[in-house]
Short mmCIF file of C-alpha atoms in Angstrom, two decimals:
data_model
loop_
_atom_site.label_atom_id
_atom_site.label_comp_id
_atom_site.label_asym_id
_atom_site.label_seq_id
_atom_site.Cartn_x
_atom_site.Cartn_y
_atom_site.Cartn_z
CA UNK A 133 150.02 38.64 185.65
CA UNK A 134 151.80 41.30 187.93
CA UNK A 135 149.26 44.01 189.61
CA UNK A 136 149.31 47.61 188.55
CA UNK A 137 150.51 48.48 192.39
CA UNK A 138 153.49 46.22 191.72
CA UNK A 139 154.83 47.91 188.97
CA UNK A 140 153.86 51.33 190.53
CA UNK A 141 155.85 50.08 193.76
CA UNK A 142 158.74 49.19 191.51
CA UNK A 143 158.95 52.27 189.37
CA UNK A 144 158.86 54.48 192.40
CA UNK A 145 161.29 52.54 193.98
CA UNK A 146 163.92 52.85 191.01
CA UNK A 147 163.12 56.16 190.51
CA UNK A 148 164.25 57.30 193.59
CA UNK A 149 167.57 54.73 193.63
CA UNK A 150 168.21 55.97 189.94
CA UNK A 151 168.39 59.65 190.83
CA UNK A 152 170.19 59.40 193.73
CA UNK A 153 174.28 59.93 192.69
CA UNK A 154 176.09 56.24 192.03
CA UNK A 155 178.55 54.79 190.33
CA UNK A 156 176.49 54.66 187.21
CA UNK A 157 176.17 58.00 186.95
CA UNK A 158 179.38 59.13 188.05
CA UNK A 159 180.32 57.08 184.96
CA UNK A 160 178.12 58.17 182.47
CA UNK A 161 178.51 61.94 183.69
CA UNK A 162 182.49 62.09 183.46
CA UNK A 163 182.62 60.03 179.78
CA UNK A 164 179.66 62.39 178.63
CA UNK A 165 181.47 65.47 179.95
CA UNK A 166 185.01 64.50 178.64
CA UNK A 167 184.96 62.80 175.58
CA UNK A 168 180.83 63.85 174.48
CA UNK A 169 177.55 62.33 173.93
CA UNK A 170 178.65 59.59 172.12
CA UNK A 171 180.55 58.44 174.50
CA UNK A 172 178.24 58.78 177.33
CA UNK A 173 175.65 56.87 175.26
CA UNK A 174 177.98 54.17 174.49
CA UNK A 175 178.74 54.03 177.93
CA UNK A 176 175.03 53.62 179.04
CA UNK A 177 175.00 50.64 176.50
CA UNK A 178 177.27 48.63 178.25
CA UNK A 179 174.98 49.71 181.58
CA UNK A 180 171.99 48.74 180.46
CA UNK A 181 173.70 45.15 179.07
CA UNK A 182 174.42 45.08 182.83
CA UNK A 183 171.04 45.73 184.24
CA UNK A 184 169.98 42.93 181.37
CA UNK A 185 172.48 40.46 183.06
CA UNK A 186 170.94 41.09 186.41
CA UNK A 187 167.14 40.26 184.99
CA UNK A 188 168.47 36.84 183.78
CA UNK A 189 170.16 36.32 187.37
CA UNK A 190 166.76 37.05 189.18
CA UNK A 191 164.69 35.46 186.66
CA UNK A 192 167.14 32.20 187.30
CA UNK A 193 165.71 32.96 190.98
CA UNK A 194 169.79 33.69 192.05
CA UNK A 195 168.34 35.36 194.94
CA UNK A 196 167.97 31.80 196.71
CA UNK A 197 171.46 31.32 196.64
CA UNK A 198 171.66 34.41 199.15
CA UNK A 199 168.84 32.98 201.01
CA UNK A 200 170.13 29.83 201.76
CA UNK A 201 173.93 31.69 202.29
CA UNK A 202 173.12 34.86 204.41
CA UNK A 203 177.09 35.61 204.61
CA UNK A 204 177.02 36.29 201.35
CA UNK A 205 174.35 38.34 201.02
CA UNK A 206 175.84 40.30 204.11
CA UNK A 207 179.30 40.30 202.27
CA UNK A 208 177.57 41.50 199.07
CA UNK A 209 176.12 44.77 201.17
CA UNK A 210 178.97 45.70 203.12
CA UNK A 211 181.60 45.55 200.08
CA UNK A 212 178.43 47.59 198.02
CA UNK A 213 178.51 50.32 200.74
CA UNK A 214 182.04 50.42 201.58
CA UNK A 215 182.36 51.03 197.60
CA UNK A 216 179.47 54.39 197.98
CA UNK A 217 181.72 55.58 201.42
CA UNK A 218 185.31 55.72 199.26
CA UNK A 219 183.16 57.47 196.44
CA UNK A 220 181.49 59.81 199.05
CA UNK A 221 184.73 60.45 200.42
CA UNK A 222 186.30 60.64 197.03
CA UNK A 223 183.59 63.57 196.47
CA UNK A 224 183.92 65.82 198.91
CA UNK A 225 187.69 65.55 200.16
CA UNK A 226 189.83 68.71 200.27
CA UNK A 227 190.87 68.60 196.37
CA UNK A 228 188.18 66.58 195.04
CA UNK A 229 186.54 67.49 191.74
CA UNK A 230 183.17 66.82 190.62
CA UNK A 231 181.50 64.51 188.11
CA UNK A 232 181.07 67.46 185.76
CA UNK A 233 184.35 69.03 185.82
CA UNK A 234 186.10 68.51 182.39
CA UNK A 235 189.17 66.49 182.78
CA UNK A 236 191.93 65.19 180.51
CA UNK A 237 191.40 61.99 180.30
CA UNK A 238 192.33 60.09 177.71
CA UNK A 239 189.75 58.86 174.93
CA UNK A 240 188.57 55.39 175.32
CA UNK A 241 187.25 53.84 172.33
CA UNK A 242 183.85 52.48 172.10
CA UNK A 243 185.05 48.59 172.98
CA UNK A 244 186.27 49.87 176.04
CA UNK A 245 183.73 52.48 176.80
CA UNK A 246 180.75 49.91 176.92
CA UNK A 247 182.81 47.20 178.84
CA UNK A 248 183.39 49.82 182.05
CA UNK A 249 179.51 50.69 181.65
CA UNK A 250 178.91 47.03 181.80
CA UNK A 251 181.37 46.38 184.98
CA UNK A 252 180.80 49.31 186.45
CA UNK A 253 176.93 48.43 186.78
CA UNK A 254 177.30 44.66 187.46
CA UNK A 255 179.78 46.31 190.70
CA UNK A 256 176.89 48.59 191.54
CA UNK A 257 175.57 48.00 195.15
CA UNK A 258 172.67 50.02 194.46
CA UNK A 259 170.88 47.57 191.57
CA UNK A 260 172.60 43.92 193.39
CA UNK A 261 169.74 45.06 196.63
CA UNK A 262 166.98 45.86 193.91
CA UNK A 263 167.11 42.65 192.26
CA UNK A 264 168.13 40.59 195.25
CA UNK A 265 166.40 42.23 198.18
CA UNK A 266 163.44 44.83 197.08
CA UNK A 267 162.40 43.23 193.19
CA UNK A 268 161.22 39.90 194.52
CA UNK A 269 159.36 41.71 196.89
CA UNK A 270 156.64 42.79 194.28
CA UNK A 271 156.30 39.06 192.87
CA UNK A 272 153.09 37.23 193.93
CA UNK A 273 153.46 33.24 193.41
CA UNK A 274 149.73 33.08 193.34
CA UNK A 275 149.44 34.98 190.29
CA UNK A 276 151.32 32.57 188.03
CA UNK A 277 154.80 32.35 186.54
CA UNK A 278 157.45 34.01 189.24
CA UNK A 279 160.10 34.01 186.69
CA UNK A 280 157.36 35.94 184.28
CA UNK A 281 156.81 38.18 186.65
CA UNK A 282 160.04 38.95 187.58
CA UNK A 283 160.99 39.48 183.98
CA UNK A 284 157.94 42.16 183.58
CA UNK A 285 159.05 44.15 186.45
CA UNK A 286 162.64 43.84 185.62
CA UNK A 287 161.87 45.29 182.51
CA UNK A 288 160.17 48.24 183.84
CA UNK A 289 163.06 49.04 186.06
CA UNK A 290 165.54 48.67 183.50
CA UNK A 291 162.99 50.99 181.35
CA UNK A 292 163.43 54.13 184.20
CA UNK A 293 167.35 53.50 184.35
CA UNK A 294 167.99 53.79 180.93
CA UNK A 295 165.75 56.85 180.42
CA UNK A 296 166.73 58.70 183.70
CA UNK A 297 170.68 57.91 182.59
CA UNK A 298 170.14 58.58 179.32
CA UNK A 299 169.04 61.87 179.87
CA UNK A 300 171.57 62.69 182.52
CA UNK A 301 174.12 61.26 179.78
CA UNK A 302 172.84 64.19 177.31
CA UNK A 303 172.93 66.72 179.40
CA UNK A 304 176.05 66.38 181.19
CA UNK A 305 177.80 68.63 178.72
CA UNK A 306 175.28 71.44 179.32
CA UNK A 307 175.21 70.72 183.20
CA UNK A 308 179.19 70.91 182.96
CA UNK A 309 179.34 74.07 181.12
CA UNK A 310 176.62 75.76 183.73
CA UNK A 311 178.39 74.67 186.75
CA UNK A 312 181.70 75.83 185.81
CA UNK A 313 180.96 79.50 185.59
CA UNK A 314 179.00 79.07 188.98
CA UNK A 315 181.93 77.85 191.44
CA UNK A 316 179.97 78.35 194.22
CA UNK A 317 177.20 75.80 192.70
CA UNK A 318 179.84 73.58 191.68
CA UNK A 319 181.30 73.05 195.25
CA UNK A 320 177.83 72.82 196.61
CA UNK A 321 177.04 70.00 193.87
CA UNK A 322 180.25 67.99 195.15
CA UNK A 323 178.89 67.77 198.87
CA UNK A 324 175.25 66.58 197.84
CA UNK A 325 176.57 64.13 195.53
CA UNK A 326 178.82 63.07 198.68
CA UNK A 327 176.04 63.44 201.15
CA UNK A 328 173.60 61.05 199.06
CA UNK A 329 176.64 58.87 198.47
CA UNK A 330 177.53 58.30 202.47
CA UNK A 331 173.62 58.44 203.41
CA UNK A 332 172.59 55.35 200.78
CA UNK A 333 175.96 53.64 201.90
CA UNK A 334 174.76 54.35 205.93
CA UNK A 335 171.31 52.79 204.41
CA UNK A 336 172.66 49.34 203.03
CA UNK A 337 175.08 48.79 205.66
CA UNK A 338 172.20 49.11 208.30
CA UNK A 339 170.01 47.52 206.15
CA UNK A 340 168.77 44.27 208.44
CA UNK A 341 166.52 42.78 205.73
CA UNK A 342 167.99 39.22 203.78
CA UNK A 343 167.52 38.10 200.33
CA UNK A 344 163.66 37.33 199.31
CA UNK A 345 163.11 34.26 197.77
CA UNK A 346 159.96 33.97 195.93
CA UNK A 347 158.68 29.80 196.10
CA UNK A 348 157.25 28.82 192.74
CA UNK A 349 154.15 28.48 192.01
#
């Protein structure tokens, strides 16, 4: 039903947006590093339950609701990259700490350790354009079901996101512990998380493209 390019197109395309720094992983990296694994991984739960709740939207075909409102779509982008400047900012700001810096935070228990993960990737600017502007992209009408295909390349999205974060959400500890005997690497790790952060927020801002509505078949 979907072509072997489309879900190549897709997985490339999350691949990059998943390893550049976000509020996802900002997230997941500061529960991993302060309160352990567990946490992290309960965390990424509550993220991928958000990335689930995104599939259903496009698979509704929400996107047309952009389409036929382009102030909202516009309203969705700005408020996404105004969100990636404050955390940019937030990142490399005389004072600022990083992601992996151990900090006494209090422990949140699991109930409220998912629900952030779930907020915090319904809020996330990055994964609103994937499924509104780039996903339908990769749907074909003429080759069947859109809300089929939609779901299928959804799925392999979600697939890269979870593994990418889950890994990230394992190793945080280790990354934490390396970085803080390394200063030097530590500092530099602030300003390329706060680089990517104000470049993708530059992108999506500038960003001219609308919400794709896929007609069905």
């Amino acid at each position: 039903m979907v072509t072997l390019t489309a879900v190549l197109g897709v997985a490339a395309i999350e691949l990059g947006m998943v390893l550049i720094p976000g509020p996802n992983m900002i997230y997941l990296v500061s529960r991993s590093v302060t309160q352990g694994r567990r946490a992290g991984l309960i965390s990424l739960a509550g993220v991928a339950c958000g990335f689930f709740v995104y599939l259903v939207a496009a698979t509704a075909g929400v996107a047309t609701i952009f389409a036929l409102v382009p102030a909202l779509y516009t309203a969705l982008k700005l408020a996404g990259a105004a969100y990636l400047l404050w955390l940019a900012f937030q990142a490399v700001r005389p004072g600022g700490t990083s992601a992996f810096t151990p900090r006494a935070l209090p422990a949140d228990r699991p109930r409220k350790l998912f629900t952030m993960g779930l907020v915090t990737n319904l809020l996330n600017p990055k994964i609103a354009v994937m499924y509104v502007s780039l996903l339908p992209q990769f749907v074909d009408p003429a080759r069947g079901s859109v809300a089929a295909q939609s779901l299928l390349l959804g799925l392999v999205q979600i697939t890269i996101a979870i593994t990418v974060n889950g890994l990230i959400a394992l190793s945080a500890g280790s990354i934490s512990r390396f970085l803080g005997d390394r200063p030097g690497w530590l500092k530099a790790q602030r300003y390329v998380m706060g680089t990517a952060l104000g470049l993708m927020a530059v992108r999506i801002a500038a960003d001219r493209s609308r919400a794709v509505v896929t007609a069905t078949p």
